[in-house]
Coordinates of C-alpha atoms and ligand atoms in Angstrom, one line a residue:
X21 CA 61.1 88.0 -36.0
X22 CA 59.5 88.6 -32.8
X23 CA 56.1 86.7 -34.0
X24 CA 57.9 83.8 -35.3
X25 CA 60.0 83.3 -32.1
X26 CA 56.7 84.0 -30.1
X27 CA 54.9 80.9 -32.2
X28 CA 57.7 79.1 -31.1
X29 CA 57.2 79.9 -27.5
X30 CA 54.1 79.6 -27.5
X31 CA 54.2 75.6 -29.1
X32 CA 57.5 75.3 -26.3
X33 CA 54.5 76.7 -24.0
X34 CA 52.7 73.1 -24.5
X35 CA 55.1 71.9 -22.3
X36 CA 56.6 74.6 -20.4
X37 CA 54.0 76.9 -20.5
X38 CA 52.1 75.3 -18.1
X39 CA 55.0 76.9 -15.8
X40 CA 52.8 80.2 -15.7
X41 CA 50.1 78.8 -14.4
X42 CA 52.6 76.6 -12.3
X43 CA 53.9 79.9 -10.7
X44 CA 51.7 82.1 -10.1
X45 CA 49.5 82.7 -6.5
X46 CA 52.2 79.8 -5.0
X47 CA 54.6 79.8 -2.3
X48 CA 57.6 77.7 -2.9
X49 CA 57.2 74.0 -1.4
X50 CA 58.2 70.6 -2.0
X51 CA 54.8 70.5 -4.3
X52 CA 55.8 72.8 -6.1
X53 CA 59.1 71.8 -7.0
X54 CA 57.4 68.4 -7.7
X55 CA 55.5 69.6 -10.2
X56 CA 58.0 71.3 -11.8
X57 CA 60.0 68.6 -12.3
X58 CA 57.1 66.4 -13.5
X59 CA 56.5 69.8 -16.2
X60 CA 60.5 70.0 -16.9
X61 CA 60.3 66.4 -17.8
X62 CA 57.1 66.5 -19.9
X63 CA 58.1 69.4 -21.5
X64 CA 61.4 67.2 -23.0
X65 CA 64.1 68.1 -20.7
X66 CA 65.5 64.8 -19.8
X67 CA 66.5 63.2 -16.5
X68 CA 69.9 65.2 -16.1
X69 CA 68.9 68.9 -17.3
X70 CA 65.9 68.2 -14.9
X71 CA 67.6 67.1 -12.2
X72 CA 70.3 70.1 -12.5
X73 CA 67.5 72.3 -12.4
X74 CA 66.0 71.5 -9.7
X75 CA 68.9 70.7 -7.6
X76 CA 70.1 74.1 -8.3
X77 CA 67.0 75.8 -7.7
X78 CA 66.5 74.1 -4.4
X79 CA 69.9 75.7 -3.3
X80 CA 68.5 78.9 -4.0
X81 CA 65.6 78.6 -2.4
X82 CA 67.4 77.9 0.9
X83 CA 70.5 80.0 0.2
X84 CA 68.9 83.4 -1.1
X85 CA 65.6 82.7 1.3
X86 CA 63.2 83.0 -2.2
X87 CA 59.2 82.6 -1.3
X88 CA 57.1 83.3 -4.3
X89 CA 56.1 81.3 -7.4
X90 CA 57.5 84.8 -9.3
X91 CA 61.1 84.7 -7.7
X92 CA 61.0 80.9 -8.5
X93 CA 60.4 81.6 -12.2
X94 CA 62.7 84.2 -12.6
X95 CA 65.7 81.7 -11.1
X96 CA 64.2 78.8 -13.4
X97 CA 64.3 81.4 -16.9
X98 CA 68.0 82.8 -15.2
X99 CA 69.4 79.1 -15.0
X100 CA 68.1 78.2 -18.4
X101 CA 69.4 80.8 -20.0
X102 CA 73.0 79.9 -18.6
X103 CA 72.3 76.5 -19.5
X104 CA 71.3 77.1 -23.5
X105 CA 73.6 80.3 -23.8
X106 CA 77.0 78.5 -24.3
X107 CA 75.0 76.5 -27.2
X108 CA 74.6 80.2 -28.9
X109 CA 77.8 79.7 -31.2
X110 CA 77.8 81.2 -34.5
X111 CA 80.4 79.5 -37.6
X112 CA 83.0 81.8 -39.9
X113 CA 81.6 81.7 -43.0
X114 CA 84.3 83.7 -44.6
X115 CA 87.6 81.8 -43.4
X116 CA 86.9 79.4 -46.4
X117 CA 86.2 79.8 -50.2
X118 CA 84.3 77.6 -50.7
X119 CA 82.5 77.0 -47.3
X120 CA 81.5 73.9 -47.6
X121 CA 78.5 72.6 -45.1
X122 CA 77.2 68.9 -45.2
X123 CA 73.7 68.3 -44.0
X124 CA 72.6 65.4 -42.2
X125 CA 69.3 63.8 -40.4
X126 CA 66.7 61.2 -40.5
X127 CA 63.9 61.7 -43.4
X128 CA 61.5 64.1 -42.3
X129 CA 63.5 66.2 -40.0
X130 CA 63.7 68.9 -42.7
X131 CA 67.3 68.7 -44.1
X132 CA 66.0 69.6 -47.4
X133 CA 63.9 72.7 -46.5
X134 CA 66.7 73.6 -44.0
X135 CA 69.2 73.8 -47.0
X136 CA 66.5 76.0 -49.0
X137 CA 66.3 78.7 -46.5
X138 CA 69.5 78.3 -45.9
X139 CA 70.5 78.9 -49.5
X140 CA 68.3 82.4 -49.4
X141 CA 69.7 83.9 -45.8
X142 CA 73.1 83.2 -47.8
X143 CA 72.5 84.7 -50.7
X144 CA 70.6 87.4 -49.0
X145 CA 73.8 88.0 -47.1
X146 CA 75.6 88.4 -50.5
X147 CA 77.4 85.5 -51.3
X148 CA 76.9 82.8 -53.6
X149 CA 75.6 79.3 -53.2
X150 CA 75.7 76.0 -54.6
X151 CA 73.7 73.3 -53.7
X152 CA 74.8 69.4 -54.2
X153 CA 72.3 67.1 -54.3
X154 CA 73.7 64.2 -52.6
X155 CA 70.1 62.5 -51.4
X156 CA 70.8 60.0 -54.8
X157 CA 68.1 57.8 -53.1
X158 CA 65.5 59.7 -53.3
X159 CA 64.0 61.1 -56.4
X160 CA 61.8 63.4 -54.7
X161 CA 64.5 65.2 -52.3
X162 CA 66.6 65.7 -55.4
X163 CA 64.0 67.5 -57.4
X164 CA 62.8 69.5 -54.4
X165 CA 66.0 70.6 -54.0
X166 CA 66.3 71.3 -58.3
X167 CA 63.3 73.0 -58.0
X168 CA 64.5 75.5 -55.7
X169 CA 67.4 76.3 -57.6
X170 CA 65.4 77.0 -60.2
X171 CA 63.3 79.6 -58.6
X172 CA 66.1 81.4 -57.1
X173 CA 69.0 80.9 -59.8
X174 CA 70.9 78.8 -57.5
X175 CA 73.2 76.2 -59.3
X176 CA 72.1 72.2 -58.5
X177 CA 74.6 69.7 -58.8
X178 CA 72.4 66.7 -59.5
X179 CA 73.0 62.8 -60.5
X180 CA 70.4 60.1 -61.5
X181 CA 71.0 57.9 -58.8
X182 CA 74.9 57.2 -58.6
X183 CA 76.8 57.7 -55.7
X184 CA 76.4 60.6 -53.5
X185 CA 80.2 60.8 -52.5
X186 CA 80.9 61.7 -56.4
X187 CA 78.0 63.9 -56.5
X188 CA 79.5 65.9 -53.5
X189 CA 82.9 65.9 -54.9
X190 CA 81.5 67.3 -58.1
X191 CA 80.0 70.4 -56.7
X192 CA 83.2 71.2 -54.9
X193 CA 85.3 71.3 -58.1
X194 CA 82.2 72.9 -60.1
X195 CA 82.3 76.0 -57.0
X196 CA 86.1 76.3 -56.7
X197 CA 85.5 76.7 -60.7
X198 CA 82.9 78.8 -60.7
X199 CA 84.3 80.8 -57.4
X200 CA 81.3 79.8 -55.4
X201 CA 81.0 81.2 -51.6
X202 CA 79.1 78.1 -49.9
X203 CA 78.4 74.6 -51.0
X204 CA 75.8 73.4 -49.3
X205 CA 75.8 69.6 -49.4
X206 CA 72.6 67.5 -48.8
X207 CA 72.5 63.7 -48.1
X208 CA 70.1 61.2 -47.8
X209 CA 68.4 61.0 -44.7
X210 CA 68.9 57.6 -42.4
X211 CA 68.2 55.9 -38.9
X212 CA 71.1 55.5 -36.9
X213 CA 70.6 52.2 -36.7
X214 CA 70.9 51.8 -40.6
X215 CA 74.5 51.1 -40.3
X216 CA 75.1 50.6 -43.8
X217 CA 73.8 54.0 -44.5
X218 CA 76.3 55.6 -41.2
X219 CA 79.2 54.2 -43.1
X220 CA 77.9 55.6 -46.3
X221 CA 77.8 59.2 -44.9
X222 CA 80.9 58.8 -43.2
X223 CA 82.4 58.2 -46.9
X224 CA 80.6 61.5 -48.3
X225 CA 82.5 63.4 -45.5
X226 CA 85.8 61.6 -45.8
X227 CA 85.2 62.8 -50.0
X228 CA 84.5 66.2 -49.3
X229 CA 88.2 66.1 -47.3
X230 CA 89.7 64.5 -50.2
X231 CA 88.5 67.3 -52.1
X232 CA 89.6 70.3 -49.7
X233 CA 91.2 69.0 -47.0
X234 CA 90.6 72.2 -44.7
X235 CA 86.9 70.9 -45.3
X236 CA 83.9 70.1 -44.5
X237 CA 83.9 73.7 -42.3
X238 CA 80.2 72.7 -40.9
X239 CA 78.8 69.6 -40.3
X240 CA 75.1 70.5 -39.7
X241 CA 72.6 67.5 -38.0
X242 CA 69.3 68.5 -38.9
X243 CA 66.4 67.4 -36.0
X244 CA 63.1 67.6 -35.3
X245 CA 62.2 68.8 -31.7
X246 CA 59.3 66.8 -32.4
X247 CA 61.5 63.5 -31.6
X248 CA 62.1 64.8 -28.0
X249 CA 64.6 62.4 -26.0
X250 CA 65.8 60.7 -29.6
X251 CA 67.4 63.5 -30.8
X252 CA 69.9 62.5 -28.4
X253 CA 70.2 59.3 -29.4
X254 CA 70.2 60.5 -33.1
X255 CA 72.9 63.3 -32.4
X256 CA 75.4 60.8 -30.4
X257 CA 75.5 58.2 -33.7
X258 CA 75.3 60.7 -36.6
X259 CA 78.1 62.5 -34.1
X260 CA 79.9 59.2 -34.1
X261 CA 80.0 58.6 -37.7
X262 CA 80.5 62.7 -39.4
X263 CA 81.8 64.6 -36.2
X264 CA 78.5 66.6 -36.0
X265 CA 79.8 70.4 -35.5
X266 CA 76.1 72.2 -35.4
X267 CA 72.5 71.4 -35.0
X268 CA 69.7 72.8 -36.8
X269 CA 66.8 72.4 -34.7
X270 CA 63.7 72.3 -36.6
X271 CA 59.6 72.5 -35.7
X272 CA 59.7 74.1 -32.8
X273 CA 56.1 76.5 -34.0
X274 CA 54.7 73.1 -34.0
X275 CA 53.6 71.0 -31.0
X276 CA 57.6 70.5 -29.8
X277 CA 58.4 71.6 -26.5
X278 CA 61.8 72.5 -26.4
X279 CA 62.7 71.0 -23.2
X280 CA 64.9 68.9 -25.6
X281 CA 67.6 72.2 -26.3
X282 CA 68.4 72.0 -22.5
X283 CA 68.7 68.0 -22.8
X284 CA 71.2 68.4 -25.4
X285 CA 73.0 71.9 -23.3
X286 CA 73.6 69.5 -20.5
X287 CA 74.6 65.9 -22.1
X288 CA 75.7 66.2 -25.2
X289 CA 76.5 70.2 -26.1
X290 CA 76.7 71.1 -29.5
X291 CA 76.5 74.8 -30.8
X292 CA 72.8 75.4 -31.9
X293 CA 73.0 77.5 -35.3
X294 CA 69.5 77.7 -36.4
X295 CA 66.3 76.7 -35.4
X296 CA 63.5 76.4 -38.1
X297 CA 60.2 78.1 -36.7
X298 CA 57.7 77.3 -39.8
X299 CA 57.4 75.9 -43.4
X300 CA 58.1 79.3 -45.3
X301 CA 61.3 79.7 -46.9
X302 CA 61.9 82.4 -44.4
X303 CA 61.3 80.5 -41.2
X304 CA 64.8 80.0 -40.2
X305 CA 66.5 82.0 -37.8
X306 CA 70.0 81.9 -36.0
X307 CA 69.8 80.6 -32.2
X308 CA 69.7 83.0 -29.4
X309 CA 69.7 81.8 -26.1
X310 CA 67.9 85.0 -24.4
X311 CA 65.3 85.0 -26.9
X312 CA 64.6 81.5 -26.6
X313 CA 64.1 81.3 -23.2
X314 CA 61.9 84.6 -23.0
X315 CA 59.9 83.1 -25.9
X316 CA 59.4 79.8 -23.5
X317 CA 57.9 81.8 -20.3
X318 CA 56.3 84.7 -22.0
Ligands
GDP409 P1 63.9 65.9 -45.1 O1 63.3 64.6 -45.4 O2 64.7 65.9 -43.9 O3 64.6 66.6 -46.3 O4 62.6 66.8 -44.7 P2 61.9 68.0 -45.5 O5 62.8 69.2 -45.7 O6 61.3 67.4 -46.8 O7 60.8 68.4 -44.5 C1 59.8 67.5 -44.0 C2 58.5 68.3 -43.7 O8 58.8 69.1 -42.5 C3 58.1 69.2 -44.8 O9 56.7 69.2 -44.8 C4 58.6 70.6 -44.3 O10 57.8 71.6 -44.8 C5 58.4 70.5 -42.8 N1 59.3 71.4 -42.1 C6 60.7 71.5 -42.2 N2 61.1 72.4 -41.3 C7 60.0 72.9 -40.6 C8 59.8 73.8 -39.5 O11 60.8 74.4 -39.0 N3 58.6 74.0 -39.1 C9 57.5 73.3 -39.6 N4 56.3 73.5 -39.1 N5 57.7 72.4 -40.6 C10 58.9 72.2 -41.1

């Protein structure tokens, strides 16, 4: 909804925000664009989206003759919007049955409330869902995820401990059975630089092909836009080792500043399917670009 995406702007505001007070009463100078940069920077963006920003804007400011701190904004919002819209991708979630998504991301970055609110905008949607509960590490993640099922008479497939590849390649044969729509698959969450843990999650993927080699249809990484400039680090090795096809960007009503979406538009792209704007079951919406950016400057 409008107020969620406006908390989320208004958090991206910590960083960004200062643009409005940036803006306004100015005349374009070198100042100004210097404290731009210094906000764009702050506010997450990383030394390349930065720097294409404001190499860009600088043409325009000598090619269409702009003056005010207001036409300045309005290129800066235009520019961002081109930058995040080709992110704005959504997946086919009827080309396969089942659909199976695998989840990924370090502890913490919300991979198990992610799959919860994903398992109700699915089922709201109409189809069925099954969830496998392939965090075998930890107990906690396992009966979170149970626990939800329960509420909302969602099927868990759930092992003491074990390995998480089996525990994957269970649910896929318990939803062809049972002709599930989605399987959504969670696993446990790991540094990148657990290496032993990257090969283990490379194995849960190569399982779930063994079991329908059309799949896994989505690979989601789950991060926290709290992490600013390591998501890109996390993205390029959990992209090595899974072949990362989505992101769910989570946190972004919190302190986050969202500068890290146009780090990611311009190094690394990868389609942005949700972005998690609270704790609630229902604070998880599909990506779009316009929005976003309006929610950043408004
Ligand atoms: P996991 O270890 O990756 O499975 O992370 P969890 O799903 O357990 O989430 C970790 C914490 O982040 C929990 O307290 C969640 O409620 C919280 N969380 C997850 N997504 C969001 C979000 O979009 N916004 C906020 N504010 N909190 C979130």
């Amino acid at each position: 909804t409008r107020a969620q995406i406006n908390a989320a702007g208004s958090s991206l505001g910590a960083g960004v925000g200062a643009l409005g007070d940036l803006f306004s009463r100015r005349r374009i100078d070198e100042d100004l664009l210097e404290e731009l940069e210094t906000t764009l920077l702050t506010a997450d963006c990383g030394v390349e989206a930065t720097t294409y920003l404001i190499t860009e804007i600088r043409k325009r400011w000598k090619r269409d003759r702009l003056e005010t701190g207001e036409e300045l904004r309005a290129v800066l919002k235009e520019l961002l919007a081109g930058l995040l819209a080709p992110l704005q991708q959504s997946f086919d979630l009827d080309a396969h049955r089942p659909t199976i998504i695998m989840l990924a991301g370090v502890n913490g970055s919300g991979k198990t409330t992610s799959i919860g609110k994903l398992a109700k905008r699915y089922q709201a949607e109409g189809k069925s869902v099954l969830l496998a509960a392939g965090d075998t590490f930890r107990a906690a993640a396992r009966e979170q995820l149970q626990e939800w099922g329960r509420r909302n008479d969602v099927t868990v497939i759930a092992q003491d401990g074990g390995d998480p590849a089996a525990v994957v390649f269970d649910a896929i044969t318990a939803a062809r059975a049972r002709g599930i729509d989605i399987v959504l698959a969670d696993t446990a969450g790991r540094l990148p630089t657990q290496l032993h843990l990257m090969e283990e999650i490379a194995k849960v993927r190569r399982v779930i092909q063994k079991a329908d080699p059309s799949g896994p249809h989505e690979v989601l990484l789950v991060l926290d836009s709290n992490i600013g400039q390591n998501a890109l680090a996390q993205l390029k090795a959990f992209d090595a080792a899974i072949g990362v096809t989505g992101l769910v960007v989570t946190k972004l009503d919190g302190t986050a500043k969202g500068g890290v979406l146009a780090a990611i538009a311009r190094t690394q792209p990868k389609p942005i399917r949700y972005i998690g704007v609270g704790e609630g079951i229902d604070d998880l919406q599909p990506f779009v670009a316009s929005d976003f950016v309006s929610a950043l400057f408004d």
